[in-house]
Coordinates of C-alpha atoms in Angstrom, one line a residue:
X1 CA 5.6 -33.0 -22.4
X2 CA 9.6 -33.8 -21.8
X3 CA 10.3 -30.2 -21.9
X4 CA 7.4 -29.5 -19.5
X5 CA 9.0 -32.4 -17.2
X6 CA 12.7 -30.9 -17.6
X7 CA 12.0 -27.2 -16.8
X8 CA 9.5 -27.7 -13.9
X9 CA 12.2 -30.6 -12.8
X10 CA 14.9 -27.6 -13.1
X11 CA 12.8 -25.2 -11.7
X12 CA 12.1 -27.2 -8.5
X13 CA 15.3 -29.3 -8.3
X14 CA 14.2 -32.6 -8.0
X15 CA 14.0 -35.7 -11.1
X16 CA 12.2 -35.6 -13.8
X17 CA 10.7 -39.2 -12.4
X18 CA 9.3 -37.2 -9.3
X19 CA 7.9 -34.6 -11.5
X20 CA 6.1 -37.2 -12.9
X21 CA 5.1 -39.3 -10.5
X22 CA 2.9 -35.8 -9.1
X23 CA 1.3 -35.2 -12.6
X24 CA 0.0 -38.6 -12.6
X25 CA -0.9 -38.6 -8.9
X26 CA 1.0 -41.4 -8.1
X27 CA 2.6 -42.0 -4.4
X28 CA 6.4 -41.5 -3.0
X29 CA 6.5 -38.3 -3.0
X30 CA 6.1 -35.9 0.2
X31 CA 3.8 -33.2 0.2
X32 CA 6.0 -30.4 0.2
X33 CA 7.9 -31.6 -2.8
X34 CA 4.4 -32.1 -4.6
X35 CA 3.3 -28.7 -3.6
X36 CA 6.7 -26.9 -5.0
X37 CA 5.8 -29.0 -8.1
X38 CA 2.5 -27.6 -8.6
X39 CA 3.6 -24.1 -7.6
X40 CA 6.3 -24.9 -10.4
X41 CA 3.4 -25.1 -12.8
X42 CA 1.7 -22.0 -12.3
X43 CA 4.9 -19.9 -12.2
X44 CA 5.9 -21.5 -15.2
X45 CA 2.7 -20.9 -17.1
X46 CA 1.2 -24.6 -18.0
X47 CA -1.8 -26.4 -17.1
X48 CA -2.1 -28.4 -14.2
X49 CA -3.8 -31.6 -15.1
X50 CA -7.3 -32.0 -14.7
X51 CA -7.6 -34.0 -11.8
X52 CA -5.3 -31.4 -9.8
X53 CA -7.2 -28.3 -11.1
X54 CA -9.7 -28.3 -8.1
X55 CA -6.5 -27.2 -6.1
X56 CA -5.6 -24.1 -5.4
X57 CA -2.3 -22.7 -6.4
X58 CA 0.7 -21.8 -3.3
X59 CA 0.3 -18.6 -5.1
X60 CA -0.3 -15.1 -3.6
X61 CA -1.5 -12.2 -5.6
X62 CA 0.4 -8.8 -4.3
X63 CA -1.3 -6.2 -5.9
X64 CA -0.2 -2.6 -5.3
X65 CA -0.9 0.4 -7.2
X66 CA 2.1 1.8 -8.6
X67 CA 6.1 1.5 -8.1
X68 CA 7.5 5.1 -8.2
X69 CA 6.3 5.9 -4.5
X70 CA 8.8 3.8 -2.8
X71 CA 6.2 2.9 -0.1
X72 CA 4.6 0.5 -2.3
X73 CA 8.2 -1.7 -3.3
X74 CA 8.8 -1.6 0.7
X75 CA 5.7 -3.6 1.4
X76 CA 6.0 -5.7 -1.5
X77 CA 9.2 -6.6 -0.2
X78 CA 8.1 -7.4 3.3
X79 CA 5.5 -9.3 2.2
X80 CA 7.1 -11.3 -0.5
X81 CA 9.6 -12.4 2.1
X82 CA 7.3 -13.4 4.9
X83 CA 5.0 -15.3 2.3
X84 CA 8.1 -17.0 1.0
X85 CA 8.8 -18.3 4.7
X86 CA 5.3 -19.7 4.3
X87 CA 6.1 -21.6 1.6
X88 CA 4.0 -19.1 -0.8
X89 CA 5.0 -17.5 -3.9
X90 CA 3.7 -14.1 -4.3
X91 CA 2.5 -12.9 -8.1
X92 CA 3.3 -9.3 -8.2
X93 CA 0.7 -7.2 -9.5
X94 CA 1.4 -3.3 -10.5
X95 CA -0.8 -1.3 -11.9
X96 CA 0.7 1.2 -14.7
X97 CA -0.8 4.3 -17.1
X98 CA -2.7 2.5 -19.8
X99 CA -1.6 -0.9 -18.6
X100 CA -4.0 -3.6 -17.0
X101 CA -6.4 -2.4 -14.1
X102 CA -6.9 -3.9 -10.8
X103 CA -9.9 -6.4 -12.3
X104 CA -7.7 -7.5 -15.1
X105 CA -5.5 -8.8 -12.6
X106 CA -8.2 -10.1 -10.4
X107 CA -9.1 -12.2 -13.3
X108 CA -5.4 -13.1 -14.2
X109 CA -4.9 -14.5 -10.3
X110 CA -8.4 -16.3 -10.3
X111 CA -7.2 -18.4 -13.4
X112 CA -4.3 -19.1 -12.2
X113 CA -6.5 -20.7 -8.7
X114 CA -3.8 -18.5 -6.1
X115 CA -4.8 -19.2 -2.6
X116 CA -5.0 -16.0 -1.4
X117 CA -4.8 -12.0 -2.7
X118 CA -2.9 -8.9 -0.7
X119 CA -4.2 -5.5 -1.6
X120 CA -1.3 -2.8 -0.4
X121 CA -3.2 0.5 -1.4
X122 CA -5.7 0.3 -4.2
X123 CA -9.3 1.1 -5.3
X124 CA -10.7 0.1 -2.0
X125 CA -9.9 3.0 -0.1
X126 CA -11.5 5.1 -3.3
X127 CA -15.6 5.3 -2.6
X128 CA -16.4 5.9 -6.2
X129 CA -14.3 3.6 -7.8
X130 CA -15.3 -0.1 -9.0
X131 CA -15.5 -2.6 -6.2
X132 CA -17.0 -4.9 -8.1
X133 CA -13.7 -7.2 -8.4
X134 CA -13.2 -7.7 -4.5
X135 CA -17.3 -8.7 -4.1
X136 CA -16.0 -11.2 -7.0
X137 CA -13.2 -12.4 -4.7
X138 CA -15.7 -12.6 -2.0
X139 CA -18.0 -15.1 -3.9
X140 CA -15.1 -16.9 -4.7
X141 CA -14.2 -17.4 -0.6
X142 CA -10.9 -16.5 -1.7
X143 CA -8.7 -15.2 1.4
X144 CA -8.4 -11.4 1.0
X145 CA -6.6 -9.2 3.1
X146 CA -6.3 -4.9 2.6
X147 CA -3.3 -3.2 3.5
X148 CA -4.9 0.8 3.9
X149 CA -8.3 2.2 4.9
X150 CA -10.9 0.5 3.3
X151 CA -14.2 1.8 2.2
X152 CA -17.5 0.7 3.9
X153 CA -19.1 -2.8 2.5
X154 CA -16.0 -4.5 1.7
X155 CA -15.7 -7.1 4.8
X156 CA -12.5 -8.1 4.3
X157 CA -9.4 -8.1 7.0
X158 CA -7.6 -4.8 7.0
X159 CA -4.2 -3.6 8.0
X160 CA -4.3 -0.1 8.0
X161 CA -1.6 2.5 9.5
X162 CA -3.3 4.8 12.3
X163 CA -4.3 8.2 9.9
X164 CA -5.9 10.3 12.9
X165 CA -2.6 9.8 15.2
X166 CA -0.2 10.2 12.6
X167 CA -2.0 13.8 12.1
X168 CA -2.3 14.6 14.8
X169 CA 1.7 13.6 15.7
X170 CA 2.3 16.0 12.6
X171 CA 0.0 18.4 13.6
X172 CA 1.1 19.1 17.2
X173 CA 4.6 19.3 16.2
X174 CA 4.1 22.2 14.2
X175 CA 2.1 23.9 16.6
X176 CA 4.7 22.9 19.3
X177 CA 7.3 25.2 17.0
X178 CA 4.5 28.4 16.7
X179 CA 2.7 27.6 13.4
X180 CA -0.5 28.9 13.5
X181 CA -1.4 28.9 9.7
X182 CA -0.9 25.3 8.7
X183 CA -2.3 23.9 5.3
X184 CA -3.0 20.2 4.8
X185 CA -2.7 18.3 1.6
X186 CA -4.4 15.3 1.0
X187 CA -5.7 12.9 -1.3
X188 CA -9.7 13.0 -3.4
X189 CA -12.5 13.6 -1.6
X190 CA -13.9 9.9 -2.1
X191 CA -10.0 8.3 -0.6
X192 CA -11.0 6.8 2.7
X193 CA -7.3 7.7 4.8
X194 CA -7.8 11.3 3.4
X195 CA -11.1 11.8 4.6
X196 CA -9.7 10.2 8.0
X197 CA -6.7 12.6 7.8
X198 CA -8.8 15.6 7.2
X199 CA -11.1 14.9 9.8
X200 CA -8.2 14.2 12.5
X201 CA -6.5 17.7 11.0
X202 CA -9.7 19.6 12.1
X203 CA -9.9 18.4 15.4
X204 CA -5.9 18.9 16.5
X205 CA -6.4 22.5 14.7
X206 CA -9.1 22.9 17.2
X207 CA -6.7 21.6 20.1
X208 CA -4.4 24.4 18.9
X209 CA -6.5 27.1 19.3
X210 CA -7.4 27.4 15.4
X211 CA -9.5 26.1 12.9
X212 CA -8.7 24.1 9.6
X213 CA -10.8 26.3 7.1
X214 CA -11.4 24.7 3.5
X215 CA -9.3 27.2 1.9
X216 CA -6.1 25.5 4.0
X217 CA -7.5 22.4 2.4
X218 CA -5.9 20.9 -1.0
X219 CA -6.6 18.1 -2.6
X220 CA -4.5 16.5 -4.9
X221 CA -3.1 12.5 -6.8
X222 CA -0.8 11.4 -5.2
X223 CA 2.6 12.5 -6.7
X224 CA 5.1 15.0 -6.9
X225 CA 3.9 17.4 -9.4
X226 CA 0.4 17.2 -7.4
X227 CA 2.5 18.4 -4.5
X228 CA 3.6 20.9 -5.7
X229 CA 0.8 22.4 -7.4
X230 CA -1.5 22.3 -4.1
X231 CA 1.3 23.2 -2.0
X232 CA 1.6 26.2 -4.5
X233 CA -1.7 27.4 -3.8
X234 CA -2.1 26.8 0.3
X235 CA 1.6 29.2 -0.3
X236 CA -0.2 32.0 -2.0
X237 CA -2.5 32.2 1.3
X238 CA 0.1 32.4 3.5
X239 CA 0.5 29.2 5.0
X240 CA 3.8 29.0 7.2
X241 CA 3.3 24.8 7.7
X242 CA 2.4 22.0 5.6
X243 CA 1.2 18.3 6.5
X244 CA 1.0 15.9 3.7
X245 CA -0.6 12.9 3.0
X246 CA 2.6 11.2 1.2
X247 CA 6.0 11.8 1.5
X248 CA 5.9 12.5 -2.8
X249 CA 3.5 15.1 -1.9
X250 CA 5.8 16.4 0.6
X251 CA 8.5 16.8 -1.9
X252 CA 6.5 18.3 -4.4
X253 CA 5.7 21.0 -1.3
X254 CA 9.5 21.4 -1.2
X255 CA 10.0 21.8 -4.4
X256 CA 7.0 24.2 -4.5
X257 CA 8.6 26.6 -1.9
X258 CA 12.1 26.5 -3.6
X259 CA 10.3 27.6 -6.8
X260 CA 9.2 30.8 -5.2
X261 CA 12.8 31.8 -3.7
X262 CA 11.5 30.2 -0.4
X263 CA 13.8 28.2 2.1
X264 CA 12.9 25.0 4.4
X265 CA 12.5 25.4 6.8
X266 CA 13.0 29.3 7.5
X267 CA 9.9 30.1 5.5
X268 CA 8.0 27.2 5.1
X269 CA 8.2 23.5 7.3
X270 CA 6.7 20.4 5.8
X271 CA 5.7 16.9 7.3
X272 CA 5.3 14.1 5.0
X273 CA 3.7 10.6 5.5
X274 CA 5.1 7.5 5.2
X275 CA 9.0 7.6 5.4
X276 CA 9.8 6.0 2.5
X277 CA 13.2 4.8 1.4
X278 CA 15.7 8.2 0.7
X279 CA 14.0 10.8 2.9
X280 CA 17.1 11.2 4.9
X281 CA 18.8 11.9 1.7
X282 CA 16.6 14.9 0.3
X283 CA 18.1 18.5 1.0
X284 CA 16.8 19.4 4.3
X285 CA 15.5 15.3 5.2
X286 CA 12.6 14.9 5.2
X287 CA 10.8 15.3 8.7
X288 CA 7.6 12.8 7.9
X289 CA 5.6 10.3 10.0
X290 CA 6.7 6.7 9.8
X291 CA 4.5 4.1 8.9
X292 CA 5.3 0.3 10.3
X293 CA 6.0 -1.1 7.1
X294 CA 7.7 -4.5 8.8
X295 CA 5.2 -4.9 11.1
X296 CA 1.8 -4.4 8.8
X297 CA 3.5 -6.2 6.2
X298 CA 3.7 -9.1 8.3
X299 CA 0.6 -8.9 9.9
X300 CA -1.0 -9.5 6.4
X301 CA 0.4 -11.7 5.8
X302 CA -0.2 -13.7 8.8
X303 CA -4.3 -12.7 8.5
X304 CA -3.8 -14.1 5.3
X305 CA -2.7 -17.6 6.1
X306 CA -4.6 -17.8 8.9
X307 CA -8.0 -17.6 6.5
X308 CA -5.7 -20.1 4.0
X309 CA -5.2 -22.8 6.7
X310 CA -8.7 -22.3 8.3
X311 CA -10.8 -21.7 5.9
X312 CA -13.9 -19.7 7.5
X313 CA -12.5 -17.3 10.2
X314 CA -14.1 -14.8 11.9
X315 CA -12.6 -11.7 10.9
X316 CA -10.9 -9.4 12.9
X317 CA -11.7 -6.1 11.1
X318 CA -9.4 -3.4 10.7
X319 CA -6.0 -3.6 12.5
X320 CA -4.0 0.0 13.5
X321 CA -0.7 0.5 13.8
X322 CA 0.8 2.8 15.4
X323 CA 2.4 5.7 13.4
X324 CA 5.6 7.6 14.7
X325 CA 6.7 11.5 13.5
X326 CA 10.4 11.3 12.9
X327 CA 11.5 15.0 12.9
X328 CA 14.7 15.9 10.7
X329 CA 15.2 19.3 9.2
X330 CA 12.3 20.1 6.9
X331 CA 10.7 21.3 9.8
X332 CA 12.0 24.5 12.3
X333 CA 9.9 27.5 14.3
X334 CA 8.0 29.9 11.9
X335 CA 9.9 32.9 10.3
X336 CA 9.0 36.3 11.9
X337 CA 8.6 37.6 7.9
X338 CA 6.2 34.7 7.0
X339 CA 5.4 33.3 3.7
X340 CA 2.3 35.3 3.0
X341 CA 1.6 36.3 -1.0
X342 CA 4.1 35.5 -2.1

């Protein structure tokens, strides 16, 4: 018990006394120092006592898929600042090969009573994954917010980049330069902002003059071997421009062309999605479409507290943000040889 009193003490900065005085629920202490106690607890690991276990925890589950697309660490970093101006903590959650899945960590936050859970990308954009987790967090009234498309029947707030615009940005900007053979490359069949892509690709093909045929279609996870692979095939059919769901993917297109003696963007131009942290850097930069990482992030954030501090609140749905194409060098007019067979 004296060690529990010393580190949370530490770990808050105030006297082992005051410590205490809030495990025993005894008065002279303010509310923010009691709440920084409590938070102590539940970062530290122990048990709040049993009177204060009805409570929740100023803890914030950030749950994001993976780490190696640097999209994910930019919104875990915007929205682990703007909780901590709210006096939250967020618990990171990352999901890695073989390692806990997203309802093992469901269950890990619901132990530890957090007051709210952030979803940045995750099964609820998938259709025929498990949902099963979030209609558990539902039951439970805990606040949820969804950063990403999300499926149909899951009725939580959502903060969701604009997928039809930022295609159609991509889209238009090729055809602007003279592609007429463009291939898309997207996510599964079931991934709610792919289907959305896909179905915003068809129409501004249409606007061009063409038409998005399945066999300019690949699907593909989200990485930069899948990128390449699909980019590999829309190559052999003589694609001359490539949009792409991620910038990953749109790498993996690169890496694709260079693979077969082709150069971007004389032979081939490529759009990513997202403008993650280092596209400047690649050889040619990456031209991609931006997603408002600041602003969503914060936006979750503040949909989240708002169903924290109010309890019941009618929710707003699903929020778009405007997207915006940043063109760089991966992208130039067609070449007059094309890209055809090879």
């Amino acid at each position: 018990m004296t060690r529990r009193l010393a580190q949370v003490a530490k770990k808050v900065g105030v006297s082992e006394a005051t410590v205490s005085r809030v495990l025993n629920g005894r008065p002279g202490v303010s509310e923010a120092t009691r709440q920084s106690v409590l938070t102590a607890l539940d970062v530290l690991g122990y048990e709040r006592p049993t009177q204060l276990r009805g409570e929740r925890a100023r803890l914030v589950g950030l749950v994001i898929p993976e780490l190696q697309n640097p999209i994910f660490p930019a919104f875990a970093e915007v929205i682990g600042g703007a909780l901590a101006q709210r006096g939250l903590t967020p618990v990171l959650c990352t999901q890695t090969k073989g390692g806990a899945a997203e309802a093992d960590y469901v269950d890990l936050l619901l132990q530890q009573q957090v007051s709210g859970v952030v979803f940045a990308g995750g099964l609820f954009a998938e259709a025929n994954a498990p949902h099963e987790h979030y209609h558990l967090l539902a039951e439970r009234n805990i606040p949820v917010v969804l950063i990403n498309a999300a499926v149909e029947g899951l009725d939580f707030p959502c903060v969701a980049c604009d997928d039809a615009v930022a295609v159609e940005q991509a889209w238009r900007h090729l055809a602007s330069l003279g592609h007429q053979r463009i291939g898309l490359v997207i996510g599964p069949s079931d991934h709610e902002p792919s289907r959305r892509k896909l179905a915003a690709a068809r129409l501004a093909a249409r606007a061009a003059g063409a038409e998005l045929t399945d066999e300019l279609v690949e699907r593909s996870i989200f990485s930069l071997e899948g990128g390449q692979a699909a980019a590999g095939r829309l190559l052999e059919r003589g694609v001359t421009g490539i949009v792409c769901g991620s910038d990953p993917l749109a790498l993996g297109a690169i890496r694709a062309a260079r693979r077969r003696g082709l150069s971007v963007p004389a032979d081939l131009s490529v759009i990513g999605f997202d403008d993650s942290s280092f596209m400047t850097c690649t050889e040619p930069p990456l031209s991609t479409v931006r997603q408002p990482i600041e602003a969503m992030g914060r936006a979750a954030v503040d949909l989240l507290c708002a169903q924290i501090q109010g309890g019941a609140q009618d929710n707003p749905g699903e929020l778009l943000f405007e997207p915006e194409l940043v063109v760089r060098g991966s992208t130039a007019q067609p070449s007059t040889t094309g890209t055809g067979g090879v």
